[in-house]
């Protein structure tokens, strides 16, 4: 590492960076995006070179885990070029992990190349195993395409974690099917509480909110849940199912239970650095990136922002600011 590591005011080292590389997506999941989105003009987005500089600066400041997300990261043109370049930090040992959150639609094309450049694990978002429901929730997606992508990832040797948003009245009835499918396929599984964002109306959001505490109760009717302190350095808390040995993750952003150990920050595709998932304080990194080919100003801006990282967050369904911020440039917890 070239520079002193990033430590926030609460003595948490910042070692995990999530970067959104595009605001575009080939799906329109109802809880995330409007059907007719207005995407950003290209000049607003960081170029692949700028993304490389930005990620590399964070790696130089001690980031060990880099997660690429979106939008849908695999629909960004030439994204493989970016991945290939950034994988030099894996080769050098500066970065421990380079990973991806994807909807899976393009994985059949990319899985082999991603594995070849050193990626080991990926997160794939999947809320249902039923084709019609899948088409309804994603508006534009095809389940078979995603399942093919996931199969390609598995064949390529990538470890797959399925991320499922828990939606009341939508996938409650698939809880045990999803668990069984992940057991059969050897995938990890994490459930995410739906967050107050996206395009759906407030009422629908509240309707769809299925607290993971309720889900755990449902799970406990069929399985013995063993508490575990295991962590993968992310926001998930885990239980083990005694009967199958599976580890199931829960991400509960609404009950801010992971703030105290938060080691993460995220950057949007326009270069905005968010220090906390649920707060709107933001630092512009695009201006220092574009102002000079030298990274001094960029690194100063990163340090100044980390010095403002808050202790934690508190979601409130009445706050609409979160919605606007997240749905446009999302790179969230579970993703
Ligand atoms: N396109 C990629 C994907 O589908 O994984 C990456 C971006 S997507 C926004 C990242 C994750 O955010 C997905 O798992 C998605 O289900 C989740 N997500 C989107 N809106 C959400 C919400 N309102 N509450 C909880 N999770 C949400």
Short mmCIF file of C-alpha atoms and ligand atoms in Angstrom, two decimals:
data_model
loop_
_atom_site.label_atom_id
_atom_site.label_comp_id
_atom_site.label_asym_id
_atom_site.label_seq_id
_atom_site.Cartn_x
_atom_site.Cartn_y
_atom_site.Cartn_z
CA UNK A 1 0.00 0.00 0.00
CA UNK A 2 1.36 3.40 -0.93
CA UNK A 3 -0.58 5.52 1.57
CA UNK A 4 -1.80 5.34 5.16
CA UNK A 5 -4.97 3.21 5.28
CA UNK A 6 -8.44 4.68 5.48
CA UNK A 7 -9.81 4.65 9.00
CA UNK A 8 -13.08 6.40 9.78
CA UNK A 9 -13.85 8.51 12.87
CA UNK A 10 -15.19 5.43 14.68
CA UNK A 11 -11.94 3.52 14.14
CA UNK A 12 -13.42 1.30 11.42
CA UNK A 13 -10.94 0.51 8.65
CA UNK A 14 -12.50 0.94 5.22
CA UNK A 15 -11.60 -2.21 3.35
CA UNK A 16 -14.66 -2.87 1.21
CA UNK A 17 -15.65 -0.77 -1.79
CA UNK A 18 -18.72 -1.25 -3.92
CA UNK A 19 -18.71 0.49 -7.25
CA UNK A 20 -21.60 0.91 -9.61
CA UNK A 21 -20.35 0.95 -13.19
CA UNK A 22 -23.62 1.84 -14.89
CA UNK A 23 -27.11 3.07 -14.11
CA UNK A 24 -28.53 0.96 -16.94
CA UNK A 25 -30.14 -2.41 -16.55
CA UNK A 26 -31.78 -4.93 -18.83
CA UNK A 27 -34.40 -5.66 -16.15
CA UNK A 28 -36.90 -3.35 -14.51
CA UNK A 29 -37.49 -5.00 -11.13
CA UNK A 30 -40.59 -3.38 -9.73
CA UNK A 31 -39.08 -2.62 -6.32
CA UNK A 32 -36.01 -1.03 -7.89
CA UNK A 33 -36.75 0.88 -11.10
CA UNK A 34 -39.53 2.49 -13.03
CA UNK A 35 -40.40 0.77 -16.29
CA UNK A 36 -39.43 3.81 -18.32
CA UNK A 37 -36.22 5.06 -16.85
CA UNK A 38 -34.37 8.13 -17.96
CA UNK A 39 -30.77 7.12 -17.90
CA UNK A 40 -27.84 9.46 -17.53
CA UNK A 41 -26.04 10.94 -20.53
CA UNK A 42 -22.78 9.14 -21.20
CA UNK A 43 -20.58 12.10 -20.27
CA UNK A 44 -21.96 11.99 -16.75
CA UNK A 45 -20.70 8.46 -16.24
CA UNK A 46 -17.17 7.69 -15.24
CA UNK A 47 -15.27 6.24 -18.16
CA UNK A 48 -13.71 2.81 -17.75
CA UNK A 49 -10.33 4.53 -17.34
CA UNK A 50 -11.74 6.79 -14.63
CA UNK A 51 -13.29 3.80 -12.88
CA UNK A 52 -9.93 2.08 -12.97
CA UNK A 53 -8.18 5.10 -11.47
CA UNK A 54 -10.80 5.44 -8.79
CA UNK A 55 -10.77 1.76 -7.79
CA UNK A 56 -6.99 1.66 -7.90
CA UNK A 57 -6.79 4.71 -5.62
CA UNK A 58 -8.99 2.94 -3.08
CA UNK A 59 -6.88 -0.21 -3.36
CA UNK A 60 -3.82 1.94 -2.70
CA UNK A 61 -5.61 3.18 0.44
CA UNK A 62 -6.20 -0.29 1.80
CA UNK A 63 -9.40 -1.54 0.16
CA UNK A 64 -9.15 -5.33 0.00
CA UNK A 65 -12.51 -6.24 -1.43
CA UNK A 66 -13.99 -4.67 -4.51
CA UNK A 67 -17.54 -5.41 -5.58
CA UNK A 68 -18.75 -4.25 -8.97
CA UNK A 69 -22.44 -3.58 -9.32
CA UNK A 70 -24.92 -1.37 -11.15
CA UNK A 71 -27.51 -1.07 -12.71
CA UNK A 72 -26.50 -4.28 -14.37
CA UNK A 73 -22.70 -4.25 -14.55
CA UNK A 74 -22.49 -6.82 -17.34
CA UNK A 75 -24.46 -4.63 -19.75
CA UNK A 76 -21.81 -1.89 -19.66
CA UNK A 77 -19.90 -1.88 -22.92
CA UNK A 78 -16.37 -3.29 -22.68
CA UNK A 79 -16.82 -4.16 -19.04
CA UNK A 80 -14.54 -7.16 -19.48
CA UNK A 81 -11.70 -4.79 -20.38
CA UNK A 82 -12.23 -3.04 -17.06
CA UNK A 83 -12.31 -6.34 -15.16
CA UNK A 84 -9.16 -7.58 -16.88
CA UNK A 85 -7.29 -4.38 -16.04
CA UNK A 86 -8.43 -4.16 -12.46
CA UNK A 87 -7.52 -7.81 -11.87
CA UNK A 88 -3.87 -6.71 -11.84
CA UNK A 89 -4.48 -5.84 -8.18
CA UNK A 90 -5.42 -9.46 -7.52
CA UNK A 91 -2.24 -10.60 -9.24
CA UNK A 92 -0.15 -8.20 -7.15
CA UNK A 93 -1.86 -9.30 -3.93
CA UNK A 94 -3.03 -5.76 -3.13
CA UNK A 95 -6.65 -6.86 -3.52
CA UNK A 96 -8.00 -10.00 -1.82
CA UNK A 97 -11.23 -10.22 -3.72
CA UNK A 98 -12.78 -8.90 -6.90
CA UNK A 99 -16.43 -9.74 -7.15
CA UNK A 100 -19.67 -8.88 -8.85
CA UNK A 101 -23.37 -8.48 -8.18
CA UNK A 102 -25.42 -9.30 -11.24
CA UNK A 103 -28.91 -10.23 -12.32
CA UNK A 104 -27.36 -13.16 -14.18
CA UNK A 105 -28.78 -12.37 -17.60
CA UNK A 106 -25.36 -12.03 -19.26
CA UNK A 107 -23.45 -14.61 -17.23
CA UNK A 108 -23.53 -17.29 -19.88
CA UNK A 109 -21.34 -14.97 -22.01
CA UNK A 110 -19.02 -13.78 -19.26
CA UNK A 111 -18.61 -16.53 -16.67
CA UNK A 112 -15.53 -18.20 -18.16
CA UNK A 113 -13.67 -14.92 -18.66
CA UNK A 114 -14.50 -13.70 -15.17
CA UNK A 115 -13.23 -16.92 -13.63
CA UNK A 116 -10.10 -16.75 -15.77
CA UNK A 117 -9.19 -13.28 -14.53
CA UNK A 118 -9.36 -14.38 -10.92
CA UNK A 119 -12.91 -13.85 -9.80
CA UNK A 120 -13.93 -16.54 -7.34
CA UNK A 121 -17.41 -15.66 -6.15
CA UNK A 122 -20.37 -13.76 -7.49
CA UNK A 123 -23.77 -12.70 -6.18
CA UNK A 124 -26.74 -13.33 -8.40
CA UNK A 125 -30.07 -11.72 -7.62
CA UNK A 126 -33.01 -14.07 -7.98
CA UNK A 127 -36.35 -13.62 -6.27
CA UNK A 128 -38.37 -16.52 -7.63
CA UNK A 129 -37.95 -19.85 -9.41
CA UNK A 130 -41.24 -19.53 -11.28
CA UNK A 131 -40.98 -18.19 -14.85
CA UNK A 132 -44.20 -16.18 -14.82
CA UNK A 133 -43.50 -14.59 -11.48
CA UNK A 134 -39.95 -13.88 -12.60
CA UNK A 135 -41.26 -12.09 -15.70
CA UNK A 136 -43.68 -10.10 -13.54
CA UNK A 137 -41.19 -8.94 -10.91
CA UNK A 138 -38.38 -8.14 -13.37
CA UNK A 139 -40.80 -6.85 -16.02
CA UNK A 140 -38.25 -7.59 -18.78
CA UNK A 141 -36.39 -10.67 -17.56
CA UNK A 142 -36.47 -14.32 -18.61
CA UNK A 143 -35.89 -16.91 -15.92
CA UNK A 144 -34.39 -19.54 -18.24
CA UNK A 145 -31.72 -17.08 -19.39
CA UNK A 146 -30.75 -16.34 -15.79
CA UNK A 147 -30.72 -20.01 -14.81
CA UNK A 148 -28.46 -20.73 -17.80
CA UNK A 149 -26.18 -17.93 -16.66
CA UNK A 150 -26.02 -19.31 -13.14
CA UNK A 151 -25.26 -22.78 -14.50
CA UNK A 152 -22.46 -21.31 -16.64
CA UNK A 153 -21.00 -19.61 -13.57
CA UNK A 154 -21.05 -22.87 -11.66
CA UNK A 155 -19.38 -24.72 -14.54
CA UNK A 156 -16.71 -22.02 -14.69
CA UNK A 157 -15.94 -22.70 -11.02
CA UNK A 158 -17.43 -19.48 -9.66
CA UNK A 159 -19.04 -19.81 -6.26
CA UNK A 160 -22.57 -18.43 -6.52
CA UNK A 161 -24.51 -16.67 -3.81
CA UNK A 162 -28.16 -16.14 -4.55
CA UNK A 163 -29.59 -12.88 -3.19
CA UNK A 164 -33.34 -12.93 -2.77
CA UNK A 165 -35.37 -9.90 -1.81
CA UNK A 166 -38.03 -11.02 0.66
CA UNK A 167 -41.36 -9.83 -0.67
CA UNK A 168 -44.53 -10.43 1.22
CA UNK A 169 -47.23 -12.03 -0.88
CA UNK A 170 -44.71 -12.64 -3.66
CA UNK A 171 -42.09 -15.17 -2.67
CA UNK A 172 -43.23 -16.15 0.81
CA UNK A 173 -44.55 -19.40 -0.63
CA UNK A 174 -41.17 -20.19 -2.24
CA UNK A 175 -39.07 -20.03 0.89
CA UNK A 176 -38.51 -23.77 1.10
CA UNK A 177 -38.23 -24.24 -2.68
CA UNK A 178 -35.47 -21.62 -2.82
CA UNK A 179 -33.64 -23.25 0.08
CA UNK A 180 -33.95 -26.71 -1.51
CA UNK A 181 -32.84 -25.48 -4.93
CA UNK A 182 -29.77 -23.80 -3.45
CA UNK A 183 -28.94 -26.96 -1.54
CA UNK A 184 -29.23 -29.09 -4.71
CA UNK A 185 -27.14 -26.66 -6.75
CA UNK A 186 -24.60 -25.94 -4.03
CA UNK A 187 -25.31 -22.20 -3.98
CA UNK A 188 -25.25 -19.98 -0.94
CA UNK A 189 -28.43 -18.07 -0.18
CA UNK A 190 -29.07 -14.71 1.43
CA UNK A 191 -32.36 -12.97 1.95
CA UNK A 192 -32.62 -9.18 1.85
CA UNK A 193 -35.34 -7.12 3.43
CA UNK A 194 -36.96 -4.85 0.90
CA UNK A 195 -35.74 -1.30 1.32
CA UNK A 196 -37.78 1.87 0.94
CA UNK A 197 -36.72 2.80 -2.55
CA UNK A 198 -37.40 2.12 -6.17
CA UNK A 199 -40.40 3.21 -8.08
CA UNK A 200 -43.25 1.52 -6.31
CA UNK A 201 -45.62 3.65 -4.29
CA UNK A 202 -45.25 3.91 -0.54
CA UNK A 203 -48.26 1.74 0.05
CA UNK A 204 -46.97 -1.07 -2.09
CA UNK A 205 -43.65 -0.94 -0.30
CA UNK A 206 -45.28 -1.34 3.05
CA UNK A 207 -47.43 -4.12 1.63
CA UNK A 208 -44.38 -5.92 0.38
CA UNK A 209 -42.33 -5.58 3.52
CA UNK A 210 -41.74 -9.08 4.88
CA UNK A 211 -39.61 -8.73 8.00
CA UNK A 212 -36.84 -11.30 8.04
CA UNK A 213 -37.69 -11.98 11.69
CA UNK A 214 -41.01 -13.40 10.41
CA UNK A 215 -39.18 -15.36 7.74
CA UNK A 216 -36.92 -16.88 10.36
CA UNK A 217 -39.96 -18.01 12.30
CA UNK A 218 -41.33 -19.68 9.17
CA UNK A 219 -37.96 -21.34 8.52
CA UNK A 220 -37.81 -22.59 12.09
CA UNK A 221 -41.01 -24.53 11.55
CA UNK A 222 -39.17 -26.88 9.21
CA UNK A 223 -35.51 -26.53 10.17
CA UNK A 224 -33.45 -26.23 13.31
CA UNK A 225 -31.72 -22.87 13.01
CA UNK A 226 -28.28 -22.77 14.56
CA UNK A 227 -27.05 -19.31 15.40
CA UNK A 228 -23.58 -18.61 14.08
CA UNK A 229 -21.18 -15.75 14.44
CA UNK A 230 -19.78 -16.48 10.97
CA UNK A 231 -19.24 -13.46 8.78
CA UNK A 232 -18.03 -12.93 5.25
CA UNK A 233 -17.03 -9.35 5.96
CA UNK A 234 -20.30 -8.05 4.56
CA UNK A 235 -23.57 -6.97 6.11
CA UNK A 236 -25.20 -10.41 6.28
CA UNK A 237 -25.89 -12.30 9.49
CA UNK A 238 -26.05 -16.06 9.18
CA UNK A 239 -27.78 -19.10 10.53
CA UNK A 240 -27.03 -22.73 9.77
CA UNK A 241 -29.77 -25.19 9.01
CA UNK A 242 -28.92 -28.22 11.10
CA UNK A 243 -30.74 -30.63 8.79
CA UNK A 244 -28.96 -29.63 5.57
CA UNK A 245 -25.85 -27.88 6.86
CA UNK A 246 -26.68 -24.87 4.68
CA UNK A 247 -25.69 -21.42 5.72
CA UNK A 248 -28.46 -18.88 5.14
CA UNK A 249 -27.77 -15.16 5.24
CA UNK A 250 -30.05 -12.34 6.29
CA UNK A 251 -29.53 -8.71 5.38
CA UNK A 252 -31.77 -6.42 7.34
CA UNK A 253 -30.98 -2.85 6.40
CA UNK A 254 -34.09 -1.57 8.11
CA UNK A 255 -32.95 -2.77 11.50
CA UNK A 256 -29.53 -1.15 11.39
CA UNK A 257 -27.77 -4.04 13.05
CA UNK A 258 -24.56 -3.98 11.09
CA UNK A 259 -23.51 -0.35 11.31
CA UNK A 260 -21.08 -0.85 14.16
CA UNK A 261 -18.87 -3.09 12.06
CA UNK A 262 -19.39 -1.21 8.80
CA UNK A 263 -16.24 -1.33 6.69
CA UNK A 264 -17.91 -0.30 3.44
CA UNK A 265 -18.40 2.69 1.24
CA UNK A 266 -19.86 2.85 -2.22
CA UNK A 267 -19.36 4.89 -5.33
CA UNK A 268 -22.01 5.52 -7.95
CA UNK A 269 -21.42 5.38 -11.68
CA UNK A 270 -21.07 9.16 -11.70
CA UNK A 271 -18.35 9.12 -9.08
CA UNK A 272 -20.37 10.06 -6.03
CA UNK A 273 -18.99 8.52 -2.87
CA UNK A 274 -21.62 7.53 -0.31
CA UNK A 275 -20.23 6.87 3.11
CA UNK A 276 -23.35 5.16 4.44
CA UNK A 277 -26.14 3.15 2.86
CA UNK A 278 -28.92 5.04 4.54
CA UNK A 279 -27.62 8.59 4.65
CA UNK A 280 -27.38 11.10 1.92
CA UNK A 281 -24.05 12.72 2.65
CA UNK A 282 -22.06 12.39 -0.53
CA UNK A 283 -18.66 13.40 -1.88
CA UNK A 284 -17.98 14.11 -5.52
CA UNK A 285 -14.97 12.16 -6.75
CA UNK A 286 -15.54 12.85 -10.42
CA UNK A 287 -14.39 16.46 -10.20
CA UNK A 288 -10.96 15.61 -8.75
CA UNK A 289 -10.68 12.66 -11.17
CA UNK A 290 -11.31 14.93 -14.15
CA UNK A 291 -9.38 17.92 -12.86
CA UNK A 292 -6.03 16.22 -13.06
CA UNK A 293 -4.33 13.09 -14.31
CA UNK A 294 -2.55 13.02 -11.00
CA UNK A 295 -4.39 11.30 -8.12
CA UNK A 296 -3.39 13.66 -5.31
CA UNK A 297 -6.67 15.61 -5.29
CA UNK A 298 -8.66 12.40 -5.67
CA UNK A 299 -7.00 10.83 -2.65
CA UNK A 300 -7.51 13.99 -0.62
CA UNK A 301 -11.20 14.00 -1.51
CA UNK A 302 -11.52 10.35 -0.48
CA UNK A 303 -9.82 10.99 2.85
CA UNK A 304 -11.94 14.07 3.57
CA UNK A 305 -15.10 12.06 2.86
CA UNK A 306 -14.12 9.08 5.01
CA UNK A 307 -13.53 11.50 7.87
CA UNK A 308 -17.28 12.22 7.67
CA UNK A 309 -18.47 8.62 7.64
CA UNK A 310 -21.37 8.49 10.09
CA UNK A 311 -21.72 6.01 12.93
CA UNK A 312 -24.81 4.39 11.43
CA UNK A 313 -28.07 4.82 9.61
CA UNK A 314 -31.72 4.69 10.27
CA UNK A 315 -34.27 3.99 7.58
CA UNK A 316 -37.58 5.66 7.68
CA UNK A 317 -40.29 4.84 5.19
CA UNK A 318 -41.39 8.46 5.20
CA UNK A 319 -38.04 9.61 3.83
CA UNK A 320 -38.18 9.79 0.08
CA UNK A 321 -34.61 10.99 -0.36
CA UNK A 322 -33.30 7.50 0.09
CA UNK A 323 -35.49 6.28 -2.71
CA UNK A 324 -34.25 8.84 -5.19
CA UNK A 325 -30.64 8.31 -4.37
CA UNK A 326 -30.68 4.55 -4.37
CA UNK A 327 -32.73 3.69 -7.39
CA UNK A 328 -30.70 5.81 -9.73
CA UNK A 329 -27.22 4.71 -8.88
CA UNK A 330 -27.70 1.76 -6.68
CA UNK A 331 -24.92 -0.33 -5.28
CA UNK A 332 -26.44 -1.54 -2.13
CA UNK A 333 -25.79 -3.85 0.75
CA UNK A 334 -26.82 -7.18 -0.52
CA UNK A 335 -26.04 -6.61 -4.08
N1 LIG B 1 -28.29 -5.65 -11.52
C1 LIG B 1 -27.54 -6.27 -10.44
C2 LIG B 1 -28.40 -7.27 -9.72
O1 LIG B 1 -29.54 -7.51 -10.14
O2 LIG B 1 -27.93 -7.86 -8.75
C3 LIG B 1 -26.88 -5.32 -9.48
C4 LIG B 1 -27.66 -4.12 -9.02
S1 LIG B 1 -29.11 -4.50 -8.09
C5 LIG B 1 -29.74 -2.89 -7.78
C6 LIG B 1 -28.42 -5.05 -6.57
C7 LIG B 1 -29.36 -5.72 -5.62
O3 LIG B 1 -30.23 -4.76 -5.08
C8 LIG B 1 -30.23 -6.82 -6.16
O4 LIG B 1 -30.09 -7.97 -5.36
C9 LIG B 1 -31.62 -6.26 -6.00
O5 LIG B 1 -32.56 -7.27 -5.78
C10 LIG B 1 -31.46 -5.39 -4.80
N2 LIG B 1 -32.48 -4.39 -4.64
C11 LIG B 1 -32.95 -3.51 -5.54
N3 LIG B 1 -33.92 -2.77 -5.02
C12 LIG B 1 -34.08 -3.17 -3.74
C13 LIG B 1 -34.93 -2.80 -2.67
N4 LIG B 1 -35.85 -1.86 -2.83
N5 LIG B 1 -34.80 -3.44 -1.49
C14 LIG B 1 -33.88 -4.40 -1.32
N6 LIG B 1 -33.06 -4.81 -2.29
C15 LIG B 1 -33.16 -4.20 -3.48
#
